[in-house]
mmCIF file of C-alpha atoms in Angstrom:
data_model
loop_
_atom_site.group_PDB
_atom_site.id
_atom_site.type_symbol
_atom_site.label_atom_id
_atom_site.label_comp_id
_atom_site.label_asym_id
_atom_site.label_seq_id
_atom_site.Cartn_x
_atom_site.Cartn_y
_atom_site.Cartn_z
ATOM 1 C CA MET A 7 -14.058 -17.381 10.840
ATOM 2 C CA LYS A 8 -14.466 -13.763 9.858
ATOM 3 C CA ASN A 9 -13.724 -12.596 6.327
ATOM 4 C CA ILE A 10 -12.202 -9.444 7.727
ATOM 5 C CA GLN A 11 -9.244 -11.322 9.183
ATOM 6 C CA TRP A 12 -7.423 -11.251 5.850
ATOM 7 C CA LEU A 13 -7.514 -7.484 5.419
ATOM 8 C CA SER A 14 -4.099 -5.933 5.756
ATOM 9 C CA ILE A 15 -3.493 -4.183 9.078
ATOM 10 C CA ALA A 16 -3.035 -0.838 7.379
ATOM 11 C CA LEU A 17 -6.179 -1.228 5.285
ATOM 12 C CA LEU A 18 -8.255 -2.254 8.273
ATOM 13 C CA ALA A 19 -6.865 0.590 10.349
ATOM 14 C CA ALA A 20 -7.760 2.974 7.543
ATOM 15 C CA CYS A 21 -11.296 1.576 7.454
ATOM 16 C CA LEU A 22 -11.646 2.167 11.181
ATOM 17 C CA GLN A 23 -10.629 5.789 10.673
ATOM 18 C CA ALA A 24 -13.401 6.282 8.127
ATOM 19 C CA HIS A 25 -15.897 7.634 10.663
ATOM 20 C CA ALA A 26 -13.763 10.747 11.243
ATOM 21 C CA GLN A 27 -13.269 11.251 7.531
ATOM 22 C CA GLN A 28 -17.005 10.811 6.922
ATOM 23 C CA ASN A 29 -17.781 13.493 9.511
ATOM 24 C CA ASN A 30 -15.395 15.870 7.763
ATOM 25 C CA MET A 31 -16.918 14.972 4.389
ATOM 26 C CA GLN A 32 -20.335 15.964 5.722
ATOM 27 C CA ARG A 33 -18.908 19.229 7.054
ATOM 28 C CA ALA A 34 -17.399 19.986 3.646
ATOM 29 C CA GLN A 35 -20.760 19.342 1.971
ATOM 30 C CA GLN A 36 -22.419 21.700 4.456
ATOM 31 C CA ILE A 37 -19.870 24.426 3.656
ATOM 32 C CA LEU A 38 -20.834 24.190 -0.016
ATOM 33 C CA ARG A 39 -24.556 24.320 0.802
ATOM 34 C CA TRP A 40 -24.017 27.453 2.892
ATOM 35 C CA MET A 41 -22.046 29.037 0.062
ATOM 36 C CA LYS A 42 -24.790 28.320 -2.494
ATOM 37 C CA ASN A 43 -27.396 29.741 -0.081
ATOM 38 C CA ALA A 44 -25.321 32.861 0.653
ATOM 39 C CA GLN A 45 -24.977 31.916 4.337
ATOM 40 C CA SER A 46 -21.524 33.457 4.612
ATOM 41 C CA ASP A 47 -21.737 34.023 8.372
ATOM 42 C CA SER A 48 -22.031 30.265 8.976
ATOM 43 C CA ILE A 49 -18.991 29.547 6.795
ATOM 44 C CA TYR A 50 -16.933 32.294 8.421
ATOM 45 C CA ALA A 51 -17.716 30.896 11.880
ATOM 46 C CA CYS A 52 -16.168 27.574 10.820
ATOM 47 C CA PHE A 53 -12.872 29.144 9.736
ATOM 48 C CA ASP A 54 -9.758 28.971 11.886
ATOM 49 C CA ALA A 55 -8.060 32.249 12.816
ATOM 50 C CA LYS A 56 -5.731 32.273 9.794
ATOM 51 C CA MET A 57 -8.584 31.664 7.371
ATOM 52 C CA GLN A 58 -10.669 34.413 8.946
ATOM 53 C CA GLN A 59 -7.768 36.773 8.455
ATOM 54 C CA ALA A 60 -7.050 35.628 4.888
ATOM 55 C CA VAL A 61 -10.671 35.516 3.659
ATOM 56 C CA PRO A 62 -12.777 38.349 5.087
ATOM 57 C CA LEU A 63 -16.527 37.984 5.403
ATOM 58 C CA SER A 64 -17.095 40.546 2.663
ATOM 59 C CA GLN A 65 -15.204 38.340 0.197
ATOM 60 C CA LEU A 66 -17.261 35.299 1.145
ATOM 61 C CA ASN A 67 -20.498 37.195 0.565
ATOM 62 C CA ASN A 68 -19.791 37.586 -3.142
ATOM 63 C CA MET A 69 -17.843 34.390 -3.895
ATOM 64 C CA TRP A 70 -20.688 32.232 -5.253
ATOM 65 C CA SER A 71 -22.404 34.989 -7.229
ATOM 66 C CA GLN A 72 -19.082 35.919 -8.851
ATOM 67 C CA MET A 73 -18.550 32.291 -9.904
ATOM 68 C CA GLU A 74 -21.996 32.133 -11.482
ATOM 69 C CA GLN A 75 -21.361 35.378 -13.338
ATOM 70 C CA GLN A 76 -18.142 33.965 -14.788
ATOM 71 C CA LEU A 77 -19.123 30.318 -15.285
ATOM 72 C CA GLY A 78 -22.894 30.292 -15.617
ATOM 73 C CA THR A 79 -25.433 28.252 -13.678
ATOM 74 C CA LEU A 80 -24.395 25.189 -11.696
ATOM 75 C CA VAL A 81 -25.411 22.133 -13.730
ATOM 76 C CA GLU A 82 -24.094 19.221 -11.666
ATOM 77 C CA GLU A 83 -22.426 18.543 -8.300
ATOM 78 C CA LYS A 84 -20.401 15.367 -8.661
ATOM 79 C CA GLU A 85 -19.645 12.760 -6.026
ATOM 80 C CA TRP A 86 -17.673 13.980 -3.016
ATOM 81 C CA LYS A 87 -14.219 12.452 -2.621
ATOM 82 C CA GLN A 88 -11.151 12.808 -0.455
ATOM 83 C CA ASP A 89 -7.477 12.995 -1.263
ATOM 84 C CA ALA A 90 -4.207 13.969 0.375
ATOM 85 C CA ILE A 91 -2.098 16.919 -0.691
ATOM 86 C CA GLY A 92 1.249 17.175 1.061
ATOM 87 C CA GLY A 93 -0.050 14.924 3.841
ATOM 88 C CA THR A 94 -3.189 17.051 4.420
ATOM 89 C CA ILE A 95 -6.528 15.382 3.742
ATOM 90 C CA VAL A 96 -8.832 17.458 1.567
ATOM 91 C CA TYR A 97 -12.485 16.866 0.686
ATOM 92 C CA TYR A 98 -13.713 17.907 -2.725
ATOM 93 C CA SER A 99 -16.441 17.818 -5.328
ATOM 94 C CA ASP A 100 -16.172 18.720 -8.997
ATOM 95 C CA LEU A 101 -18.848 21.275 -9.825
ATOM 96 C CA LYS A 102 -19.982 21.410 -13.441
ATOM 97 C CA PHE A 103 -21.088 24.900 -14.444
ATOM 98 C CA GLU A 104 -22.462 25.874 -17.867
ATOM 99 C CA ARG A 105 -19.126 27.167 -19.137
ATOM 100 C CA ALA A 106 -16.455 25.295 -17.130
ATOM 101 C CA PRO A 107 -15.965 22.816 -14.289
ATOM 102 C CA ILE A 108 -14.487 23.859 -10.910
ATOM 103 C CA ARG A 109 -13.130 21.714 -8.067
ATOM 104 C CA PHE A 110 -14.451 22.864 -4.674
ATOM 105 C CA MET A 111 -11.964 21.810 -1.953
ATOM 106 C CA VAL A 112 -12.158 22.009 1.853
ATOM 107 C CA ALA A 113 -9.607 21.006 4.512
ATOM 108 C CA PHE A 114 -9.899 20.914 8.304
ATOM 109 C CA ASP A 115 -7.493 21.238 11.228
ATOM 110 C CA GLN A 116 -7.436 19.060 14.345
ATOM 111 C CA GLU A 117 -10.168 21.162 15.968
ATOM 112 C CA ARG A 118 -12.399 20.569 12.908
ATOM 113 C CA LYS A 119 -12.006 24.198 11.874
ATOM 114 C CA VAL A 120 -11.720 24.989 8.177
ATOM 115 C CA ASN A 121 -8.076 25.758 7.404
ATOM 116 C CA GLY A 122 -8.368 25.498 3.620
ATOM 117 C CA LEU A 123 -11.033 26.497 1.107
ATOM 118 C CA ARG A 124 -10.088 26.577 -2.569
ATOM 119 C CA LEU A 125 -11.743 26.755 -5.962
ATOM 120 C CA LEU A 126 -9.516 25.320 -8.705
ATOM 121 C CA PRO A 127 -9.809 24.089 -12.289
ATOM 122 C CA VAL A 128 -10.586 20.376 -12.459
ATOM 123 C CA PRO A 129 -7.276 18.614 -13.258
ATOM 124 C CA ALA A 130 -6.950 16.334 -16.244
ATOM 125 C CA GLU A 131 -7.851 12.718 -15.500
ATOM 126 C CA GLU A 132 -4.888 10.582 -14.474
ATOM 127 C CA LYS A 133 -4.170 7.605 -16.681
ATOM 128 C CA PRO A 134 -2.607 4.361 -15.416
ATOM 129 C CA GLN A 135 1.180 4.435 -15.610
ATOM 130 C CA VAL A 136 1.930 0.832 -16.472
ATOM 131 C CA ILE A 137 5.252 -0.652 -17.462
ATOM 132 C CA PRO A 138 4.521 -1.829 -21.029
ATOM 133 C CA PHE A 139 4.707 -5.528 -21.752
ATOM 134 C CA ASP A 140 7.345 -6.198 -24.388
ATOM 135 C CA SER A 141 5.769 -9.024 -26.391
ATOM 136 C CA ILE A 142 8.760 -9.169 -28.731
ATOM 137 C CA HIS A 143 11.332 -9.998 -26.064
ATOM 138 C CA LEU A 144 9.193 -11.370 -23.189
ATOM 139 C CA GLU A 145 6.723 -14.185 -22.795
ATOM 140 C CA GLU A 146 4.176 -15.138 -20.138
ATOM 141 C CA SER A 147 2.726 -18.569 -19.509
ATOM 142 C CA PRO A 148 0.215 -19.869 -16.956
ATOM 143 C CA ILE A 149 1.389 -22.087 -14.141
ATOM 144 C CA GLU A 150 -0.204 -23.598 -11.062
ATOM 145 C CA VAL A 151 1.198 -23.647 -7.532
ATOM 146 C CA VAL A 152 -0.114 -26.747 -5.771
ATOM 147 C CA THR A 153 -0.042 -27.480 -2.044
ATOM 148 C CA GLY A 154 -2.067 -30.570 -1.199
ATOM 149 C CA THR A 155 -5.600 -29.886 -2.412
ATOM 150 C CA TYR A 156 -4.970 -26.160 -2.840
ATOM 151 C CA LYS A 157 -4.325 -25.043 -6.420
ATOM 152 C CA LEU A 158 -3.317 -21.429 -7.049
ATOM 153 C CA PRO A 159 -3.287 -19.881 -10.547
ATOM 154 C CA GLY A 160 0.021 -18.258 -11.391
ATOM 155 C CA ILE A 161 2.043 -16.721 -14.202
ATOM 156 C CA ILE A 162 5.660 -17.122 -15.258
ATOM 157 C CA THR A 163 7.153 -14.044 -16.936
ATOM 158 C CA ARG A 164 10.559 -14.415 -18.612
ATOM 159 C CA PRO A 165 12.781 -13.316 -21.475
ATOM 160 C CA LYS A 166 12.004 -15.279 -24.644
ATOM 161 C CA GLY A 167 14.371 -18.079 -25.554
ATOM 162 C CA LYS A 168 16.730 -17.552 -22.602
ATOM 163 C CA ASN A 169 18.011 -20.271 -20.288
ATOM 164 C CA ASN A 170 19.905 -20.468 -16.991
ATOM 165 C CA LEU A 171 17.801 -17.586 -15.715
ATOM 166 C CA PRO A 172 17.572 -16.357 -12.152
ATOM 167 C CA ILE A 173 13.971 -16.485 -10.940
ATOM 168 C CA VAL A 174 12.204 -14.328 -8.361
ATOM 169 C CA ILE A 175 9.093 -15.621 -6.587
ATOM 170 C CA LEU A 176 6.865 -12.753 -5.450
ATOM 171 C CA LEU A 177 5.139 -13.038 -2.059
ATOM 172 C CA GLN A 178 2.374 -10.545 -1.309
ATOM 173 C CA GLY A 179 1.699 -8.531 1.791
ATOM 174 C CA SER A 180 -1.182 -9.214 4.181
ATOM 175 C CA GLY A 181 -4.620 -9.417 2.636
ATOM 176 C CA PRO A 182 -6.200 -11.618 -0.063
ATOM 177 C CA HIS A 183 -4.179 -10.286 -2.990
ATOM 178 C CA ASN A 184 -4.266 -11.589 -6.527
ATOM 179 C CA LYS A 185 -1.119 -12.330 -8.495
ATOM 180 C CA ASP A 186 -0.858 -8.731 -9.757
ATOM 181 C CA GLY A 187 -1.090 -7.178 -6.285
ATOM 182 C CA GLN A 188 -3.761 -4.773 -7.463
ATOM 183 C CA ILE A 189 -4.399 -1.782 -5.182
ATOM 184 C CA GLY A 190 -6.699 0.805 -6.730
ATOM 185 C CA PRO A 191 -5.551 1.344 -10.329
ATOM 186 C CA ASN A 192 -2.060 0.016 -9.587
ATOM 187 C CA LYS A 193 -0.680 -3.492 -10.127
ATOM 188 C CA ILE A 194 2.535 -3.548 -8.177
ATOM 189 C CA TYR A 195 3.523 -7.188 -8.734
ATOM 190 C CA GLN A 196 2.725 -7.058 -12.430
ATOM 191 C CA ASP A 197 4.956 -3.987 -12.648
ATOM 192 C CA MET A 198 7.736 -5.881 -10.918
ATOM 193 C CA ALA A 199 7.313 -9.007 -13.029
ATOM 194 C CA TRP A 200 7.385 -7.172 -16.353
ATOM 195 C CA GLY A 201 10.190 -4.896 -15.247
ATOM 196 C CA LEU A 202 12.405 -7.694 -13.922
ATOM 197 C CA ALA A 203 11.823 -9.899 -16.961
ATOM 198 C CA SER A 204 12.919 -7.039 -19.222
ATOM 199 C CA GLN A 205 16.155 -6.978 -17.188
ATOM 200 C CA GLY A 206 16.808 -10.711 -17.667
ATOM 201 C CA VAL A 207 15.118 -12.198 -14.580
ATOM 202 C CA ALA A 208 12.257 -14.713 -14.667
ATOM 203 C CA VAL A 209 9.390 -14.068 -12.234
ATOM 204 C CA LEU A 210 6.776 -16.367 -10.722
ATOM 205 C CA ARG A 211 3.710 -14.713 -9.227
ATOM 206 C CA TYR A 212 0.492 -16.401 -8.125
ATOM 207 C CA ASP A 213 -2.840 -15.696 -6.455
ATOM 208 C CA LYS A 214 -2.736 -15.884 -2.703
ATOM 209 C CA ARG A 215 -4.590 -18.791 -1.103
ATOM 210 C CA THR A 216 -6.911 -16.439 0.781
ATOM 211 C CA TYR A 217 -7.770 -14.757 -2.535
ATOM 212 C CA VAL A 218 -8.720 -18.048 -4.206
ATOM 213 C CA TYR A 219 -10.296 -19.957 -1.312
ATOM 214 C CA GLY A 220 -11.504 -17.308 1.133
ATOM 215 C CA LYS A 221 -12.792 -18.933 4.332
ATOM 216 C CA SER A 222 -11.585 -22.338 3.123
ATOM 217 C CA ALA A 223 -7.927 -21.268 2.991
ATOM 218 C CA SER A 224 -7.181 -23.419 6.056
ATOM 219 C CA PRO A 225 -8.381 -26.998 6.666
ATOM 220 C CA LYS A 226 -11.864 -27.315 8.102
ATOM 221 C CA GLY A 227 -11.933 -26.740 11.837
ATOM 222 C CA LYS A 228 -8.469 -25.132 11.920
ATOM 223 C CA ASP A 229 -7.872 -21.440 12.501
ATOM 224 C CA ILE A 230 -5.785 -19.836 9.817
ATOM 225 C CA THR A 231 -2.214 -18.778 10.614
ATOM 226 C CA PRO A 232 0.602 -17.404 8.413
ATOM 227 C CA GLU A 233 1.534 -21.043 7.836
ATOM 228 C CA GLU A 234 -1.549 -21.583 5.665
ATOM 229 C CA GLU A 235 -1.823 -17.990 4.454
ATOM 230 C CA VAL A 236 1.723 -17.704 3.070
ATOM 231 C CA ILE A 237 4.401 -20.214 4.061
ATOM 232 C CA GLU A 238 3.141 -23.545 2.713
ATOM 233 C CA ASP A 239 2.444 -22.170 -0.754
ATOM 234 C CA ALA A 240 5.727 -20.241 -0.863
ATOM 235 C CA ILE A 241 7.603 -23.496 -0.267
ATOM 236 C CA SER A 242 5.597 -25.189 -3.030
ATOM 237 C CA ALA A 243 6.311 -22.277 -5.404
ATOM 238 C CA SER A 244 10.043 -22.403 -4.631
ATOM 239 C CA GLN A 245 10.226 -26.127 -5.330
ATOM 240 C CA LEU A 246 8.271 -25.615 -8.535
ATOM 241 C CA ALA A 247 10.604 -22.834 -9.667
ATOM 242 C CA THR A 248 13.637 -25.042 -9.136
ATOM 243 C CA SER A 249 12.168 -27.681 -11.481
ATOM 244 C CA LEU A 250 11.649 -25.313 -14.420
ATOM 245 C CA PRO A 251 14.072 -26.188 -17.274
ATOM 246 C CA PHE A 252 15.043 -22.574 -18.050
ATOM 247 C CA VAL A 253 15.890 -21.684 -14.432
ATOM 248 C CA ASP A 254 19.330 -21.679 -12.809
ATOM 249 C CA ALA A 255 18.608 -23.716 -9.678
ATOM 250 C CA GLN A 256 21.325 -21.801 -7.823
ATOM 251 C CA LYS A 257 19.461 -18.533 -8.373
ATOM 252 C CA VAL A 258 15.996 -19.161 -6.991
ATOM 253 C CA PHE A 259 15.040 -16.122 -4.912
ATOM 254 C CA ILE A 260 12.042 -15.138 -2.838
ATOM 255 C CA ALA A 261 10.999 -11.489 -2.958
ATOM 256 C CA GLY A 262 8.617 -10.891 -0.064
ATOM 257 C CA HIS A 263 6.680 -7.654 0.264
ATOM 258 C CA SER A 264 5.523 -6.520 3.722
ATOM 259 C CA LEU A 265 4.103 -9.672 5.406
ATOM 260 C CA GLY A 266 5.780 -11.731 2.681
ATOM 261 C CA GLY A 267 9.105 -10.134 3.599
ATOM 262 C CA LEU A 268 8.514 -10.712 7.299
ATOM 263 C CA LEU A 269 8.027 -14.446 6.697
ATOM 264 C CA ALA A 270 10.686 -14.890 3.984
ATOM 265 C CA PRO A 271 13.543 -15.774 6.403
ATOM 266 C CA LEU A 272 11.400 -18.482 8.001
ATOM 267 C CA ILE A 273 10.532 -19.897 4.579
ATOM 268 C CA ALA A 274 14.237 -20.026 3.678
ATOM 269 C CA THR A 275 15.049 -22.074 6.792
ATOM 270 C CA ARG A 276 12.563 -24.717 5.640
ATOM 271 C CA CYS A 277 13.232 -24.709 1.905
ATOM 272 C CA PRO A 278 16.808 -25.405 0.754
ATOM 273 C CA SER A 279 15.874 -24.579 -2.844
ATOM 274 C CA VAL A 280 15.686 -20.885 -1.865
ATOM 275 C CA LYS A 281 19.125 -19.412 -2.584
ATOM 276 C CA GLY A 282 18.496 -15.798 -1.612
ATOM 277 C CA LEU A 283 15.948 -13.365 -0.200
ATOM 278 C CA ILE A 284 14.722 -9.919 -1.222
ATOM 279 C CA LEU A 285 12.839 -8.243 1.617
ATOM 280 C CA LEU A 286 10.714 -5.315 0.455
ATOM 281 C CA ALA A 287 9.305 -3.147 3.273
ATOM 282 C CA ALA A 288 9.569 -6.063 5.682
ATOM 283 C CA PRO A 289 8.439 -5.519 9.297
ATOM 284 C CA SER A 290 11.006 -6.331 11.955
ATOM 285 C CA ARG A 291 9.152 -5.258 15.112
ATOM 286 C CA PRO A 292 6.298 -6.891 17.065
ATOM 287 C CA GLN A 293 2.965 -6.621 15.280
ATOM 288 C CA ASP A 294 1.352 -4.845 18.230
ATOM 289 C CA ASP A 295 3.905 -2.033 18.024
ATOM 290 C CA ILE A 296 3.408 -1.614 14.286
ATOM 291 C CA LEU A 297 -0.390 -1.738 14.547
ATOM 292 C CA LYS A 298 -0.547 0.928 17.258
ATOM 293 C CA GLU A 299 1.881 3.127 15.341
ATOM 294 C CA GLN A 300 -0.240 2.858 12.181
ATOM 295 C CA LEU A 301 -3.415 3.748 14.060
ATOM 296 C CA HIS A 302 -1.811 6.828 15.602
ATOM 297 C CA TYR A 303 -0.405 7.920 12.252
ATOM 298 C CA LEU A 304 -3.724 7.581 10.426
ATOM 299 C CA ALA A 305 -5.546 9.335 13.266
ATOM 300 C CA SER A 306 -3.098 12.228 13.101
ATOM 301 C CA LEU A 307 -4.022 12.824 9.452
ATOM 302 C CA ASN A 308 -7.587 13.587 10.540
ATOM 303 C CA GLY A 309 -6.770 15.270 13.835
ATOM 304 C CA ASP A 310 -8.635 12.478 15.634
ATOM 305 C CA THR A 311 -6.208 11.352 18.338
ATOM 306 C CA ASP A 312 -8.605 10.250 21.072
ATOM 307 C CA GLU A 313 -6.713 7.500 22.908
ATOM 308 C CA GLN A 314 -9.852 5.692 24.019
ATOM 309 C CA LEU A 315 -11.100 5.536 20.439
ATOM 310 C CA LEU A 316 -7.697 4.332 19.209
ATOM 311 C CA MET A 317 -7.725 1.556 21.799
ATOM 312 C CA GLN A 318 -11.182 0.482 20.620
ATOM 313 C CA GLN A 319 -9.915 0.368 17.049
ATOM 314 C CA TYR A 320 -6.867 -1.621 18.135
ATOM 315 C CA GLN A 321 -9.086 -4.163 19.901
ATOM 316 C CA GLN A 322 -11.337 -4.449 16.836
ATOM 317 C CA ILE A 323 -8.358 -5.266 14.646
ATOM 318 C CA LYS A 324 -7.042 -7.852 17.086
ATOM 319 C CA ALA A 325 -10.486 -9.463 17.190
ATOM 320 C CA SER A 326 -10.647 -9.644 13.400
ATOM 321 C CA ALA A 327 -8.196 -12.568 13.205
ATOM 322 C CA PRO A 328 -8.091 -15.720 15.330
ATOM 323 C CA GLU A 329 -5.831 -15.760 18.352
ATOM 324 C CA ALA A 330 -3.754 -18.500 16.722
ATOM 325 C CA TYR A 331 -2.814 -16.074 13.928
ATOM 326 C CA TRP A 332 -1.408 -13.450 16.309
ATOM 327 C CA ASP A 333 0.254 -16.101 18.500
ATOM 328 C CA TYR A 334 2.121 -17.424 15.467
ATOM 329 C CA LEU A 335 3.523 -13.969 14.679
ATOM 330 C CA ASP A 336 4.288 -13.227 18.343
ATOM 331 C CA LYS A 337 6.424 -16.375 18.649
ATOM 332 C CA TYR A 338 8.337 -15.723 15.429
ATOM 333 C CA ALA A 339 11.603 -13.764 15.669
ATOM 334 C CA PRO A 340 12.272 -12.504 12.113
ATOM 335 C CA VAL A 341 15.568 -10.706 12.774
ATOM 336 C CA MET A 342 17.109 -13.622 14.636
ATOM 337 C CA THR A 343 15.888 -16.018 11.949
ATOM 338 C CA ALA A 344 17.421 -13.889 9.188
ATOM 339 C CA HIS A 345 20.670 -13.576 11.155
ATOM 340 C CA SER A 346 20.993 -17.377 11.151
ATOM 341 C CA LEU A 347 20.944 -17.531 7.344
ATOM 342 C CA THR A 348 24.037 -17.601 5.152
ATOM 343 C CA ILE A 349 22.264 -17.048 1.827
ATOM 344 C CA PRO A 350 22.409 -13.559 0.216
ATOM 345 C CA MET A 351 19.741 -11.096 1.371
ATOM 346 C CA LEU A 352 18.689 -7.757 -0.086
ATOM 347 C CA PHE A 353 16.683 -5.365 2.132
ATOM 348 C CA LEU A 354 14.765 -2.563 0.384
ATOM 349 C CA GLN A 355 12.744 0.194 2.053
ATOM 350 C CA GLY A 356 10.766 3.248 0.980
ATOM 351 C CA GLU A 357 11.539 6.124 3.332
ATOM 352 C CA ARG A 358 7.996 7.561 3.005
ATOM 353 C CA ASP A 359 6.419 4.269 4.080
ATOM 354 C CA TYR A 360 4.105 4.734 7.093
ATOM 355 C CA GLN A 361 3.027 1.058 7.235
ATOM 356 C CA VAL A 362 6.516 -0.368 7.680
ATOM 357 C CA THR A 363 8.852 2.414 8.644
ATOM 358 C CA MET A 364 12.520 3.286 8.686
ATOM 359 C CA GLN A 365 12.534 2.096 12.300
ATOM 360 C CA ASP A 366 11.923 -1.432 11.012
ATOM 361 C CA PHE A 367 14.680 -0.945 8.438
ATOM 362 C CA ALA A 368 17.066 0.225 11.178
ATOM 363 C CA MET A 369 16.316 -2.858 13.271
ATOM 364 C CA TRP A 370 17.117 -5.114 10.322
ATOM 365 C CA LYS A 371 20.401 -3.258 9.881
ATOM 366 C CA LEU A 372 21.255 -3.593 13.559
ATOM 367 C CA GLY A 373 20.357 -7.282 13.599
ATOM 368 C CA MET A 374 22.467 -8.003 10.504
ATOM 369 C CA PHE A 375 25.477 -5.998 11.713
ATOM 370 C CA GLY A 376 28.758 -7.620 10.727
ATOM 371 C CA LYS A 377 27.235 -10.081 8.262
ATOM 372 C CA SER A 378 28.705 -10.061 4.757
ATOM 373 C CA ASN A 379 25.733 -11.668 2.987
ATOM 374 C CA VAL A 380 23.373 -8.684 3.291
ATOM 375 C CA THR A 381 22.759 -5.536 1.240
ATOM 376 C CA PHE A 382 20.584 -2.586 2.294
ATOM 377 C CA ARG A 383 19.022 0.092 0.141
ATOM 378 C CA SER A 384 16.428 2.773 0.989
ATOM 379 C CA TYR A 385 14.685 5.255 -1.303
ATOM 380 C CA PRO A 386 13.737 8.733 0.012
ATOM 381 C CA SER A 387 10.656 9.387 -2.157
ATOM 382 C CA LEU A 388 9.030 5.926 -2.199
ATOM 383 C CA ASN A 389 6.038 4.640 -0.245
ATOM 384 C CA HIS A 390 5.044 1.172 0.963
ATOM 385 C CA CYS A 391 4.366 0.029 -2.608
ATOM 386 C CA PHE A 392 7.696 1.473 -3.814
ATOM 387 C CA MET A 393 5.974 4.182 -5.820
ATOM 388 C CA GLU A 394 7.049 7.809 -6.030
ATOM 389 C CA GLY A 395 5.376 10.552 -4.017
ATOM 390 C CA THR A 396 5.924 13.689 -1.966
ATOM 391 C CA GLY A 397 5.030 14.747 1.546
ATOM 392 C CA LYS A 398 3.362 12.456 4.052
ATOM 393 C CA SER A 399 2.179 9.148 2.654
ATOM 394 C CA THR A 400 -1.554 8.426 3.050
ATOM 395 C CA PRO A 401 -3.949 5.581 2.132
ATOM 396 C CA MET A 402 -5.494 7.782 -0.593
ATOM 397 C CA GLU A 403 -2.120 7.857 -2.346
ATOM 398 C CA TYR A 404 -2.763 4.351 -3.646
ATOM 399 C CA ASN A 405 -5.827 5.565 -5.562
ATOM 400 C CA HIS A 406 -3.599 7.472 -7.996
ATOM 401 C CA PRO A 407 -2.049 5.635 -10.964
ATOM 402 C CA ARG A 408 1.657 5.115 -10.320
ATOM 403 C CA ARG A 409 4.421 2.709 -11.301
ATOM 404 C CA VAL A 410 6.811 0.744 -9.161
ATOM 405 C CA SER A 411 10.114 2.606 -9.204
ATOM 406 C CA GLU A 412 12.365 1.570 -12.067
ATOM 407 C CA LYS A 413 15.336 2.101 -9.756
ATOM 408 C CA VAL A 414 13.997 -0.575 -7.382
ATOM 409 C CA ILE A 415 13.429 -2.981 -10.262
ATOM 410 C CA LYS A 416 16.924 -2.353 -11.596
ATOM 411 C CA ASP A 417 18.475 -2.881 -8.147
ATOM 412 C CA ILE A 418 16.650 -6.193 -7.687
ATOM 413 C CA ALA A 419 17.617 -7.400 -11.161
ATOM 414 C CA GLU A 420 21.282 -6.521 -10.721
ATOM 415 C CA TRP A 421 21.398 -8.248 -7.360
ATOM 416 C CA ALA A 422 19.574 -11.359 -8.633
ATOM 417 C CA ILE A 423 21.768 -11.726 -11.705
ATOM 418 C CA HIS A 424 25.090 -11.149 -9.978
ATOM 419 C CA LYS A 425 24.115 -12.237 -6.435
ATOM 420 C CA ARG A 426 26.402 -9.583 -5.043
ATOM 421 C CA GLU A 427 26.228 -6.183 -3.419
ATOM 422 C CA ILE A 428 24.723 -3.448 -5.592
ATOM 423 C CA GLN A 429 27.297 -0.870 -6.552
#
C-alpha cells in the first residue's frame, strides 16, 4: 500500500503541479543572473508586451548598477521561494546587500512571459497568530480514543470547573493529520479547540489513525477505506465523549472538516450518541468532479492548462489510493444521507475555498430544502481552513501564519450551546 494514498487530494494535486512552478522558478533565477551580468537584452526579450512598454530597455541597462550604488555590493542571495499575491504566483529571493536587503520578485503569464518584475523592501517576518490559551479559565487533559487495537492520543479542552457542557468532536480532512491539524505554521484544530472552550464548549480532538499507524492503519491484508481512516474512530470518540462526567449527553456534536464533514452524516446514522453535526467545507459532489476541478484550478494559477497533462495527473492521483477507497466514496450519497437525519446540522463554508467550493455548499442547500433542522452560513473572505485572505486562494496561502476566524468559532459555539439557528 502506498504512503501517498493518505495525502489530501488538494495537496497531492498541488504536488503534481510542482513541475510547472519549478520551471518558472528556474526562469526567475535566470532573470536575476542576466540582470547581474548586465544582459538586459535577454531580460527584455522575456517580457510581455505590457512590460516592454512599461520598462524600456534603457531602464533595464542601469537597474543593477543603480542598486549597487545605493545599497552596496551584493552579499547574499537567499533561497528562492514562491508565494501568491492576489491569486498571481510570484517567485522571489531576498537579496542581502551591504546596506539593506531587497526582495527580487518575478511573475509570469500563461505564455511564460514575464508580466511582473519588482524590487521591494523585504517585509517584516510574519509571526504565528495563535489564539492564546487561557490557563486561568480553561484546562486540557490527555485522553485516548480506542478502536479495537488502535489507540489514538487525544486532548480534551474545556472550561475549568464547568459541568453539563456541550462537546464538539473534531474530525480532520483527508491526509494523516495530527490532533492540531497543523498545516505550515497554522494549527487549525487547536485554534478551534481553544476558541470554542473559551466560549463554553468542550472539545475532543485526536490524532488521525493514518497519522499514528501509517501503513498499518487498516488490518493486515485489507485495503484502507474511509471506514478505517475516519468512521470507526469517530464512532469510538463519540461514545467516549458521551461517557465523560462533565458532558451533557444530549449535546454531543461532530464537527467534520472537509473529508470529515463529508462522512459526518454517515457517522451519525450509525452512532445514536451523536446529537448534531457541524459540517465545515464539506464536499457534496462526486470525488471525481472535485478532483478534476481542483487540478484545473491549480493549473490555471501557473498558466499550465494542457489537458493531456491534467489527465495524467488525475490518473496518478487515482492510482495513489486503492480502488476500494474510491469505490467506498463513489457508493456513498452524502446529501441523501444528511437529508434522512432529524438531528440539528450546521453547514459552514468559506467563499474563497477552491478545494470545496460554493457549488458544494449550494448542493447541500438544495438537498436540505424544506428541512427545519439545518442552518447554513458562508463567509466571503475565508478559505478552506476558515482563515482570512483576499483574492484567489492558493496552496501557498497556508504557509502564512493565520488564525481560524473568530466569527466561525463564535457561530459554532452559539449553535452548540443553544442547538438552534444562529441569529
